[in-house]
Coordinates of C-alpha atoms in Angstrom, one line a residue:
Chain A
X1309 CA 0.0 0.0 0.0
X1310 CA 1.2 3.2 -1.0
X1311 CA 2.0 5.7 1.8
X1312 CA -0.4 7.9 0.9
X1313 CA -3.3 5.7 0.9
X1314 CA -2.4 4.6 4.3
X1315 CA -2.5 8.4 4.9
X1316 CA -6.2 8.7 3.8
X1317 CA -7.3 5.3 5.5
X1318 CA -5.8 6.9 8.6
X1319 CA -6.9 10.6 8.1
X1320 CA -9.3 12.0 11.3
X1321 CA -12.7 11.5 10.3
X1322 CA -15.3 13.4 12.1
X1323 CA -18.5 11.4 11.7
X1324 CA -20.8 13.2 14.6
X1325 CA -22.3 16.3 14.0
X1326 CA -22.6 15.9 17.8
X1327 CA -19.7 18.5 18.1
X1328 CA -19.0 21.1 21.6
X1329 CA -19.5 23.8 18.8
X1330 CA -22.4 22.5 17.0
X1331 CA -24.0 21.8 20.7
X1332 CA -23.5 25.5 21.3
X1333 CA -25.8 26.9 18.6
X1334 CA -28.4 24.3 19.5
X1335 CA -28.3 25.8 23.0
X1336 CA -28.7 29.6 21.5
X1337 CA -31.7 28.0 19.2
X1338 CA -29.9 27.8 16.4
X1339 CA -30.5 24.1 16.1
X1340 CA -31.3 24.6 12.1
X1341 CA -27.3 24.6 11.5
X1342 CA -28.5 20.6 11.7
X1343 CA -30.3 20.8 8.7
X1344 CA -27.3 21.9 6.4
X1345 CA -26.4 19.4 3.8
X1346 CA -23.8 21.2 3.0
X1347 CA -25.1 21.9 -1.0
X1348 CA -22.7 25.0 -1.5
X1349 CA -25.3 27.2 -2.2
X1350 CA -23.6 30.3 0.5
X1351 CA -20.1 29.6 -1.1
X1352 CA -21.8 30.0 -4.7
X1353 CA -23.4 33.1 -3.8
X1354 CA -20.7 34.7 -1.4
X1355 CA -18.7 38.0 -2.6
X1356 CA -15.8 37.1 0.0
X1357 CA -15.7 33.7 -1.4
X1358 CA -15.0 34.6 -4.9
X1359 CA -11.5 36.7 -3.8
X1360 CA -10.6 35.1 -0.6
X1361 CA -10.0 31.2 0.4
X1362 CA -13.3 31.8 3.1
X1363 CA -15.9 29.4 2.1
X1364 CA -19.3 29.4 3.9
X1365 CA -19.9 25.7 3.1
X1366 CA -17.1 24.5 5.0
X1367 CA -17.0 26.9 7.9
X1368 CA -20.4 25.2 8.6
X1369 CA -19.5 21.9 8.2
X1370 CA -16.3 22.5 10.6
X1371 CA -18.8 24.0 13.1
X1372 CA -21.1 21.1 12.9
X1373 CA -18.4 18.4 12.8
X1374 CA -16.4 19.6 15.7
X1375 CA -13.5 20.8 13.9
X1376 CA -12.4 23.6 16.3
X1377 CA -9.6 25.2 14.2
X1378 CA -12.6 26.8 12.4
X1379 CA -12.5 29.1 15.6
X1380 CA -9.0 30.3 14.7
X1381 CA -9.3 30.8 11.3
X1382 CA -9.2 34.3 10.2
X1383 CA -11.6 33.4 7.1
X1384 CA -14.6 33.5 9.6
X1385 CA -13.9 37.2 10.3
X1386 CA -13.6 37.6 6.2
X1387 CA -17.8 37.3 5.7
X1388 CA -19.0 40.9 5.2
X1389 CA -22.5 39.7 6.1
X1390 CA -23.8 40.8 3.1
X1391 CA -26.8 38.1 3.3
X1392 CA -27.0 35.9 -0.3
X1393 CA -26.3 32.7 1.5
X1394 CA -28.8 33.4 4.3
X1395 CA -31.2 34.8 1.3
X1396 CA -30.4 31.3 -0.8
X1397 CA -29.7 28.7 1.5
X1398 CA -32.5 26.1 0.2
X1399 CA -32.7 24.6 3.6
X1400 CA -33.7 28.1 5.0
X1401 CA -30.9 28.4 7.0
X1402 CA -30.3 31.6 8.3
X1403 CA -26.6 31.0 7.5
X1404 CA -25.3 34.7 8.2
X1405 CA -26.4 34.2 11.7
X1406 CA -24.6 31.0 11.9
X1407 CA -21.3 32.9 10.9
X1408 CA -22.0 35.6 13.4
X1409 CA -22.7 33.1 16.7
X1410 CA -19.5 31.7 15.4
X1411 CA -17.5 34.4 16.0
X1412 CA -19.2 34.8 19.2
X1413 CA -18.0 31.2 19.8
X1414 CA -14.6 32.5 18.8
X1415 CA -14.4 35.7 21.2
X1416 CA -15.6 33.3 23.7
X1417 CA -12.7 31.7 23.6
X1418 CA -10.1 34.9 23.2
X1419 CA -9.7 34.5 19.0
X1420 CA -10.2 38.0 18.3
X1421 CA -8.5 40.0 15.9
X1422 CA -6.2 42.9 17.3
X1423 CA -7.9 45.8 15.6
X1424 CA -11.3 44.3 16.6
X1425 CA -10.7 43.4 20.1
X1426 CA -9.2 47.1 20.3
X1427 CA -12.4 48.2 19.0
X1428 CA -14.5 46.5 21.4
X1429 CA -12.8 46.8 24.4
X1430 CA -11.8 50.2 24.0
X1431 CA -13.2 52.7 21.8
X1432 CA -16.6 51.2 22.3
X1433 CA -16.4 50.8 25.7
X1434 CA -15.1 54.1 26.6
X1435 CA -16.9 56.4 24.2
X1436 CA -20.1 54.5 23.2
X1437 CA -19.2 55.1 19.3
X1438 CA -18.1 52.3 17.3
X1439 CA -16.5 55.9 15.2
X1440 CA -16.3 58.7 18.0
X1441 CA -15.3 61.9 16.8
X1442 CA -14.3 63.5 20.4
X1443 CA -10.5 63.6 21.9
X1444 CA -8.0 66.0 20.8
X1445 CA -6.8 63.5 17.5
X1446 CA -10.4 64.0 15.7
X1447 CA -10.6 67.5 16.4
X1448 CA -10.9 67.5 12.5
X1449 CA -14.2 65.5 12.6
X1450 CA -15.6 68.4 14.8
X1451 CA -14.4 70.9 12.3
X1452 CA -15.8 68.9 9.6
X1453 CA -19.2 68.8 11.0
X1454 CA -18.8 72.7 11.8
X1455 CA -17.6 73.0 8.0
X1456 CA -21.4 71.9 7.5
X1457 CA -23.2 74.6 10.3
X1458 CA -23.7 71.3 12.9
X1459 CA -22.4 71.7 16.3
X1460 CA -19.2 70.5 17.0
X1461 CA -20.6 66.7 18.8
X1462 CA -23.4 65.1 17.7
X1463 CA -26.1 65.1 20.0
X1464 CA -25.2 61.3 20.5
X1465 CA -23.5 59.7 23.6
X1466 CA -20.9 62.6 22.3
X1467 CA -23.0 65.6 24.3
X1468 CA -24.3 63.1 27.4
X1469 CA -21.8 61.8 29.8
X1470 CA -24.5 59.9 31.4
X1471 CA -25.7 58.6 28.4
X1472 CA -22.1 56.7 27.9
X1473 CA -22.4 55.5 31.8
X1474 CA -25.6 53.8 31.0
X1475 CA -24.0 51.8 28.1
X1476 CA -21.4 51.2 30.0
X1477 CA -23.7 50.1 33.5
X1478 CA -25.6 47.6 30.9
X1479 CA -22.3 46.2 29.2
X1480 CA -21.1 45.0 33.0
X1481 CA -24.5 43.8 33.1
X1482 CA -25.3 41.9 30.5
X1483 CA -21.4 40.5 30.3
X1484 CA -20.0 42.2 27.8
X1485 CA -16.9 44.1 29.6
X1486 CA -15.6 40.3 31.2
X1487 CA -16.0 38.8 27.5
X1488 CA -13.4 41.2 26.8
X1489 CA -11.2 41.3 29.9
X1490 CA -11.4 37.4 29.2
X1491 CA -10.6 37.5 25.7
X1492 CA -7.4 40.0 26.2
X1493 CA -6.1 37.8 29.0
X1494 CA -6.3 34.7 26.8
X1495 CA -4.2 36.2 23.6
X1496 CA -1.7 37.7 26.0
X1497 CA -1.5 34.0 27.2
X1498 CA -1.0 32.9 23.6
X1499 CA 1.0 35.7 22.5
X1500 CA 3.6 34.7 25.5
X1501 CA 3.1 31.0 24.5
X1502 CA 3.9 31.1 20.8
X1503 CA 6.9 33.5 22.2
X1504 CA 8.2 31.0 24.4
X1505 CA 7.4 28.2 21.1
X1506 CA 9.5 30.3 18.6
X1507 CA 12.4 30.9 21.1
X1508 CA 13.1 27.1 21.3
Chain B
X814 CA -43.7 67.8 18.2
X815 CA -44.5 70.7 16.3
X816 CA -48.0 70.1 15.0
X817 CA -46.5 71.8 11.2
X818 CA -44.9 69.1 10.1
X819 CA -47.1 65.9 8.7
X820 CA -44.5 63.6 9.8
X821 CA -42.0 63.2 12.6
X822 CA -39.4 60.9 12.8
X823 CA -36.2 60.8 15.5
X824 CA -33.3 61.0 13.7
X825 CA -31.2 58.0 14.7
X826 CA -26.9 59.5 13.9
X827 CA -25.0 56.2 14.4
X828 CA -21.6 56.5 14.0
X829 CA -20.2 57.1 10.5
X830 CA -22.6 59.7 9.7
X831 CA -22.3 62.5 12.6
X832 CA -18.5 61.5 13.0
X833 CA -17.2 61.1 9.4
X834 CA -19.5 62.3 6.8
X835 CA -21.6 65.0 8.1
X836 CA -22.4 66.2 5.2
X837 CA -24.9 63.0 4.8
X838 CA -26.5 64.6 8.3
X839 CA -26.8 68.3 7.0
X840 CA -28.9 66.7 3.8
X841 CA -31.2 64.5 5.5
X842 CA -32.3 67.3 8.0
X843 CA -32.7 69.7 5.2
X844 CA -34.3 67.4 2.7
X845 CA -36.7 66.3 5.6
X846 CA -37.8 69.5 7.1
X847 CA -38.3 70.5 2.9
X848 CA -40.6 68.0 2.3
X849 CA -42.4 68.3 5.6
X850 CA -41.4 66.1 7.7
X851 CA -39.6 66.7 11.5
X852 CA -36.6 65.5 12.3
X853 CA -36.2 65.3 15.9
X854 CA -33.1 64.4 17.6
X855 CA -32.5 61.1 20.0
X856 CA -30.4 62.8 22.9
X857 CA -27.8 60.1 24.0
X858 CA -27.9 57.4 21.5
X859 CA -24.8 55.3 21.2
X860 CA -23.5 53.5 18.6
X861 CA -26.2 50.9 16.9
X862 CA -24.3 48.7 17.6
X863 CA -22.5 47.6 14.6
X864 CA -23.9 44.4 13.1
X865 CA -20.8 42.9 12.0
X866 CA -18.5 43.7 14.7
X867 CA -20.4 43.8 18.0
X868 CA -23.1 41.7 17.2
X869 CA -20.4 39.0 16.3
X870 CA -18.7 39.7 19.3
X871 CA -21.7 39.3 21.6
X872 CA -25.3 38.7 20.4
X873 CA -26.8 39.9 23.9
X874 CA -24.9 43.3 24.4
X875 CA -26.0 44.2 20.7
X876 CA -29.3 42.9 21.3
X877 CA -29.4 45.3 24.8
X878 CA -27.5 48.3 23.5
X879 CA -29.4 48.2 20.4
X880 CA -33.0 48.1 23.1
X881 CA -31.7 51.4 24.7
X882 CA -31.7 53.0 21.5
X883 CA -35.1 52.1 20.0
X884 CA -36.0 53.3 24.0
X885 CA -35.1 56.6 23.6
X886 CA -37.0 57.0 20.7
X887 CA -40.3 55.7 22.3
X888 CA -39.6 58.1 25.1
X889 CA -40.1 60.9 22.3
X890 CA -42.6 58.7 20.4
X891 CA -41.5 58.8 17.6
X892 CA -40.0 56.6 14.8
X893 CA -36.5 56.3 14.7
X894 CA -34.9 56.6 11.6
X895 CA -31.5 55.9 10.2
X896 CA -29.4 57.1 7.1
X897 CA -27.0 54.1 7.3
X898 CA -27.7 50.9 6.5
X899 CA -25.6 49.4 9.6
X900 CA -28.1 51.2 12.2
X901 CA -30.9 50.0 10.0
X902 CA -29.7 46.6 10.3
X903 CA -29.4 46.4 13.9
X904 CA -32.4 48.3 14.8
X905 CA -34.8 46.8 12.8
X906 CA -32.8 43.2 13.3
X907 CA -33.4 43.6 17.3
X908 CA -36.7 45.1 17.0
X909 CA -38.2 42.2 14.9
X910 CA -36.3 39.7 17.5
X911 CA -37.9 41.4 20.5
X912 CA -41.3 41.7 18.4
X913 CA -41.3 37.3 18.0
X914 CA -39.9 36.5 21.1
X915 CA -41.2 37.3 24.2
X916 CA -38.6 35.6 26.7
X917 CA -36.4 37.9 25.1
X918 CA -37.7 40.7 25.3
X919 CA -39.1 40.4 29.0
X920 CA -35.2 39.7 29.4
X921 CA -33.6 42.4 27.7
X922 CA -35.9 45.0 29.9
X923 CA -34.6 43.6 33.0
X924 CA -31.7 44.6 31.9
X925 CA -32.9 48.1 30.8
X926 CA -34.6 48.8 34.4
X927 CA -30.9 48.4 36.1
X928 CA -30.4 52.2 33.9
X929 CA -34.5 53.2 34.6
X930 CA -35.3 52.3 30.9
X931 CA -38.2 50.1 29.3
X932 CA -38.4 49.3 25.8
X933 CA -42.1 48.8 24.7
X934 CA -41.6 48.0 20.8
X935 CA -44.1 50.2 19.8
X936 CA -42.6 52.0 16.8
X937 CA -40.5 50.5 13.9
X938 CA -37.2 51.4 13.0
X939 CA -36.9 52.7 9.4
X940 CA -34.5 53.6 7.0
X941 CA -34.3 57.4 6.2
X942 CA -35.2 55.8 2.1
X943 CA -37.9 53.7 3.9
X944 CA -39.5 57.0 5.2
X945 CA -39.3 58.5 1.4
X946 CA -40.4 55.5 -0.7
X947 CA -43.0 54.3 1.6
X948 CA -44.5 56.9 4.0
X949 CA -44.0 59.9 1.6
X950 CA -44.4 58.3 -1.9
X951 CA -42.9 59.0 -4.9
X952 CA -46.0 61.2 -5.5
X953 CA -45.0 63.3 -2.5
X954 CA -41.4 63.6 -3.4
X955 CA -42.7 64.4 -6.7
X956 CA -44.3 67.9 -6.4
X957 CA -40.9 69.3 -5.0
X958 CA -38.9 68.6 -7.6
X959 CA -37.5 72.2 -9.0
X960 CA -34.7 71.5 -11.5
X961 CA -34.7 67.8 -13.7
X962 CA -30.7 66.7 -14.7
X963 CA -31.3 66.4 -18.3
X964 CA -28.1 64.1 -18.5
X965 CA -26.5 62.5 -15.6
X966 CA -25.8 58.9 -15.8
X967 CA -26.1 57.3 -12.3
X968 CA -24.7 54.1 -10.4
X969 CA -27.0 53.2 -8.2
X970 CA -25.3 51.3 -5.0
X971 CA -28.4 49.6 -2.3
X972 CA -25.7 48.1 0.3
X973 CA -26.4 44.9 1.6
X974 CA -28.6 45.6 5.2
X975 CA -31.2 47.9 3.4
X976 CA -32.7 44.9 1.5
X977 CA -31.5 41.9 3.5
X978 CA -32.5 39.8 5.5
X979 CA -35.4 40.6 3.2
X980 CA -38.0 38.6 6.0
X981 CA -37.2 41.5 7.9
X982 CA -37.5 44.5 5.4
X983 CA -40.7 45.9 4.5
X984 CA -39.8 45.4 0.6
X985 CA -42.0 42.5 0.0
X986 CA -39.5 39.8 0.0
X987 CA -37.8 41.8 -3.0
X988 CA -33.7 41.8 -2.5
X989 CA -32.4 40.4 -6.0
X990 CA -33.4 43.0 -8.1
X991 CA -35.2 46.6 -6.2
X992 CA -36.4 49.2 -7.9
X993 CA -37.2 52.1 -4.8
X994 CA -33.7 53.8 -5.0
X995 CA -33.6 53.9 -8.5
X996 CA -37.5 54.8 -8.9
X997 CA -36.6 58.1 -6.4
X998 CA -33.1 59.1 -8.8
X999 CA -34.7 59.1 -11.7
X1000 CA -37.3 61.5 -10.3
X1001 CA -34.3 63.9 -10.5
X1002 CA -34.1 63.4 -14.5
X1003 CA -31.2 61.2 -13.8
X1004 CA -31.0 58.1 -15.9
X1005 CA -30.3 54.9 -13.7
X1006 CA -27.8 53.1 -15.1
X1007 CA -27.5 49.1 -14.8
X1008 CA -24.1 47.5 -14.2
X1009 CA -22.4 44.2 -13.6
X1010 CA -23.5 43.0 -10.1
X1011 CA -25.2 46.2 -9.3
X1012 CA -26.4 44.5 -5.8
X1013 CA -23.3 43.3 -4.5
X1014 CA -21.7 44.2 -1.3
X1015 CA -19.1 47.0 -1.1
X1016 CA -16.9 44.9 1.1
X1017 CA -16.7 47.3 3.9
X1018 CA -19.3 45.6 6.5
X1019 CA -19.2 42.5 8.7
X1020 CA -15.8 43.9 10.1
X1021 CA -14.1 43.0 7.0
X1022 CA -12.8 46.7 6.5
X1023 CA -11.5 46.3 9.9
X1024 CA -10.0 43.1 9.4
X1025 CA -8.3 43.1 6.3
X1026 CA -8.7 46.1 4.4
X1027 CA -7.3 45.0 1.0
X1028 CA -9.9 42.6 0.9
X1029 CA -12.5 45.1 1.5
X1030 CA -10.9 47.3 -1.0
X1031 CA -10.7 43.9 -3.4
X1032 CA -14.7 44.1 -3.2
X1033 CA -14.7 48.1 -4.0
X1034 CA -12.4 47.2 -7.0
X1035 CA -14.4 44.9 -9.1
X1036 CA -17.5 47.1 -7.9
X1037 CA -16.3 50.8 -9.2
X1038 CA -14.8 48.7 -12.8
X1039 CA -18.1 47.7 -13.3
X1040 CA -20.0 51.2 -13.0
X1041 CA -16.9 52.4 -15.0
X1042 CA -17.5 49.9 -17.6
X1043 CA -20.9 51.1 -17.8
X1044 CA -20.2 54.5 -18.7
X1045 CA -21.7 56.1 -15.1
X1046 CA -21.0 59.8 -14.0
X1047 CA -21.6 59.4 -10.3
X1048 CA -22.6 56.9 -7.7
X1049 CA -25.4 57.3 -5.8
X1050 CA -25.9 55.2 -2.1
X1051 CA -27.8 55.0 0.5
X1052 CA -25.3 54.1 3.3
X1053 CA -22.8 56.1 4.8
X1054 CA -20.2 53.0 5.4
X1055 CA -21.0 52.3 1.6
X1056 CA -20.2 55.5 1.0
X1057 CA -16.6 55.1 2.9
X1058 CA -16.2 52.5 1.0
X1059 CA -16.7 54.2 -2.0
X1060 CA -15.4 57.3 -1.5
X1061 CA -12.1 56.6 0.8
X1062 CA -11.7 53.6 -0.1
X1063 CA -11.8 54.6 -3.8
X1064 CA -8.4 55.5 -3.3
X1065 CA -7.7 53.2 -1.7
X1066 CA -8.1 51.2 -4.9
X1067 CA -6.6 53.4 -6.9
X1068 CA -3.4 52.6 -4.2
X1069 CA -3.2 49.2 -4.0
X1070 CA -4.7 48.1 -7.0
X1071 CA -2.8 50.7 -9.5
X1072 CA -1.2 48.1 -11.6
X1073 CA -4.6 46.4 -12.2
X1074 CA -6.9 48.6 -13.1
X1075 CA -5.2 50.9 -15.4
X1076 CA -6.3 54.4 -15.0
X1077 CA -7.0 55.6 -11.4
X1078 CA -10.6 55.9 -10.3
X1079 CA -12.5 59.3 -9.9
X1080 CA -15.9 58.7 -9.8
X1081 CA -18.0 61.2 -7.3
X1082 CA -19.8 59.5 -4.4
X1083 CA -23.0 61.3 -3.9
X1084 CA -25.7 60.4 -0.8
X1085 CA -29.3 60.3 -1.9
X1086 CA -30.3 63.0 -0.5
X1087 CA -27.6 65.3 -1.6
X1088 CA -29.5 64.3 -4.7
X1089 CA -32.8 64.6 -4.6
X1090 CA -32.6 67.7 -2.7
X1091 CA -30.4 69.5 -5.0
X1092 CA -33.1 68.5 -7.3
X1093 CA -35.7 70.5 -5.1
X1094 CA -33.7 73.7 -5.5
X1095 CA -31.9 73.2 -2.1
X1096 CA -28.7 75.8 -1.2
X1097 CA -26.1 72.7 -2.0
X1098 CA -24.2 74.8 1.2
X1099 CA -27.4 72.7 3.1
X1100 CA -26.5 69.6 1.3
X1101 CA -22.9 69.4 2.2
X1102 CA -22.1 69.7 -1.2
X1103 CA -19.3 72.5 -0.9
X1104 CA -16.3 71.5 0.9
X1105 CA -14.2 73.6 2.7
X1106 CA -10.7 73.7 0.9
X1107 CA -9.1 75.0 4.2
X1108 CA -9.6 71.6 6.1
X1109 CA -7.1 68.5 5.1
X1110 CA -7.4 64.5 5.4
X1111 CA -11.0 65.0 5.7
X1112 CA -13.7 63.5 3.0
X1113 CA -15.0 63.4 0.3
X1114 CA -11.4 62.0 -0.9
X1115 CA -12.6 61.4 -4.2
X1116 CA -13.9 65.2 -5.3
X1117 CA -17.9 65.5 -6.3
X1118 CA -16.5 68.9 -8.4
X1119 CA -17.0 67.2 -11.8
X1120 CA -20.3 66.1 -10.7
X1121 CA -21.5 69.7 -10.0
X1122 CA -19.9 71.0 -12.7
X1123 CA -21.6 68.4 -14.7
X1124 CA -24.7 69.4 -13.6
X1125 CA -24.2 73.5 -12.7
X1126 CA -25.2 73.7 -17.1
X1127 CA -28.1 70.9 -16.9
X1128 CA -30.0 72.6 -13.9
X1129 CA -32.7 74.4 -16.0

């Protein structure tokens, strides 16, 4: 037998759809993932697809079959939610939501990319904008707007302290602000570990 | 409310619009209060937020945050409205969840009362279009039309969230192939002109832009050579993230893609309402149409000179 047939006899096979993953969208009713037959019909339709090496189909199947790299994969992150496969999916899947609890599955477990977690646990957090415009560095966005006779700061979280206090009050609350705390802890711990991996 | 107007709506910012392109803000309050309609402002509203970040980092604090924000439109009673696709998106995204599922909303208010808010789900989120097409009418719109472009060739660009998930939109079911953008340019004189993939994304959303931004600009590419292809003078969207995309992001193109596409891109990005009100005979000072030459790294990147030039000789 040649080696590489052994290879494939002896390849990992996942045969449940019974996966740690998979059981996690079942618990946030999601259960319809179960009903993909993995047809292709996302990957055919999908923009990201066509110019990057994310394909919907398998992300899916990964999720389903327990194959956990999925999680780390930056392809996940590569979906710009744009709808077709939820819109085409023959088995009415909502697929786009199944990407996005994915990456919540992902951030659950710290894979978060740098310039997202900063994002999150920073300029959201602190300023309630996703794109704030206050701070001495976007003083430029406050002329703009003037450039256009609007005041200065929107009258967004911008012009309400309080307003950003509340966000923050219900982002402790609802467990939003330890995701993140958790998340930054584990890719420090990762970051030190593939440190300590290269080193050797 | 001022008893004036025939409509009133609370004018939901976001983020991209208020902070980046104001110039989207100053047309939508000045097309509105044109056509009759009151645009109140929703004191303290946070970002939406974002459906392809936040929401994919955590369903429930979107979900919550997003609750707070429909609240303080109730509190006015009014119907929030939104220029940007994104906001439209989540707001109508979380208000159709909370509208199905009870559990879930009784939940999300527990949360609210710990900051002495309810949400009641009384009024729908729309998009600033939404309140043209459908509560106005293109009859409406119609009578204020003041000056028709007798030749400006137009790409239309929808953006994804406007149209999908289409269960959730109040198009029908229609996402393939919509007319209600296109209907309202061409109201203008403009002539609508079909392109390769018209509906596709502009790569920006779902954090993609965030992520890896030459893919997003990868999306923008093969988008702005097909309107170019087509022989278009402008592009008209609907979305100010789209319009990012477009417009920054344009040069972006022309950056990392200069070996690929030949000439550089200059097409002028132009928001709907910049439009349509120009159309109505509106100062373009009030449309954000006239940039102030004294301010630097600020948008629009790609100049909209050529479009009013283009249509300074065509206003009649």
């Amino acid at each position: 037998m040649s080696e590489n047939v052994e290879k494939y006899i002896k390849r990992k096979v996942y045969k449940s759809t019974n996966s740690r993953i998979a059981q996690k969208f079942v618990d946030a009713g999601l259960e319809k993932i179960r009903a993909c037959i993995n047809c292709g019909t996302c990957t055919g339709g999908c923009p990201s697809g066509r110019r990057t090496a994310y394909r919907t189909r398998s992300a899916v199947r990964r999720a389903l079959t327990g194959d956990e790299s999925v999680l780390k994969d930056i392809d996940i992150w590569l979906c710009s939610t744009c709808y077709y496969c939820y819109e085409r999916c023959p088995r009415n899947i909502p697929v786009t939501d199944m990407i996005i609890k994915l990456r919540n599955i992902a951030v659950e477990e710290g894979y978060i990319l740098d310039p997202h977690f900063g994002l999150a646990d920073n300029i959201f957090y602190t300023t309630g904008h996703g794109v704030p415009a206050n701070g001495e560095a976007n003083k430029k966005w406050r002329d703009l707007r003037e450039s256009y006779g609007l005041p200065p700061l929107p009258p967004t979280v911008h012009s309400y302290p309080e307003a950003v206090k509340e966000c923050q009050e219900l982002m402790k609350e609802v467990g939003f602000r330890k995701l993140m705390d958790n998340a930054g802890k584990l890719k420090e711990e990762r970051a030190k570990k593939d440190e300590e991996e290269e080193k050797q | 409310m001022n008893e004036d107007y025939k409509w009133h709506y609370g004018l939901f910012l976001g983020c991209v619009i208020p902070n980046r392109y104001p110039m989207i803000e100053a047309s939508i309050r000045n097309v509105f209060d044109h056509l009759g309609a009151e645009i109140l402002d929703l004191p303290g509203a946070s970002c939406c937020p974002a459906p392809g970040v936040f929401r994919a980092f955590h369903i429930p604090t979107w979900l919550v945050i997003a609750a707070r924000n429909i609240s303080i439109a109730e509190e006015i009673g009014v119907n929030p409205i939104t220029g940007c696709n994104g906001c439209y998106g989540t707001l109508r995204d979380a208000w159709y969840e909370l509208e199905h599922e009870y559990e879930l909303k009784k939940e999300v208010n527990e949360y609210l009362a710990k900051i002495g808010r309810t949400y009641k789900g009384t009024l729908e989120p729309k998009h600033v279009v939404q309140a043209l097409y459908l509560d106005m009418g293109i009859d409406h719109l119609k009578d204020f039309i003041n000056h028709k472009f007798t030749d400006l060739k137009v790409a239309v660009h929808y953006g994804c969230h406007i149209v999908k998930p289409s269960d959730k939109r109040p198009w029908d079911g229609e996402y393939e192939e919509p007319r209600f953008v296109d209907e309202i340019v061409e109201l203008t004189g403009a002539r609508s002109i079909n392109y390769k993939d018209k509906y596709m994304c502009c790569g920006a959303g779902g954090a993609v832009r965030t992520a890896v931004k030459e893919v997003a600009a990868d999306f923008t590419r093969e988008k702005l050579t097909n309107m170019r292809n087509a022989g278009v003078d402008i592009i008209v969207d609907v979305c100010p993230f789209c319009h990012l995309q477009l417009d920054l992001g344009q040069m972006e193109v022309n950056n990392i893609f200069k070996d690929e596409i030949g000439e550089p891109f200059h097409i002028p990005v132009v928001y709907l309402t910049q439009l349509l009100g120009l159309a109505f005979g509106i100062d373009p000072n009030l449309l954000g149409l006239i940039k102030n030459h004294e301010l630097t790294g600020v948008p629009p990147f790609i100049s909209i000179d050529p479009f009013l030039n283009l249509v300074k000789g065509q206003l009649i």
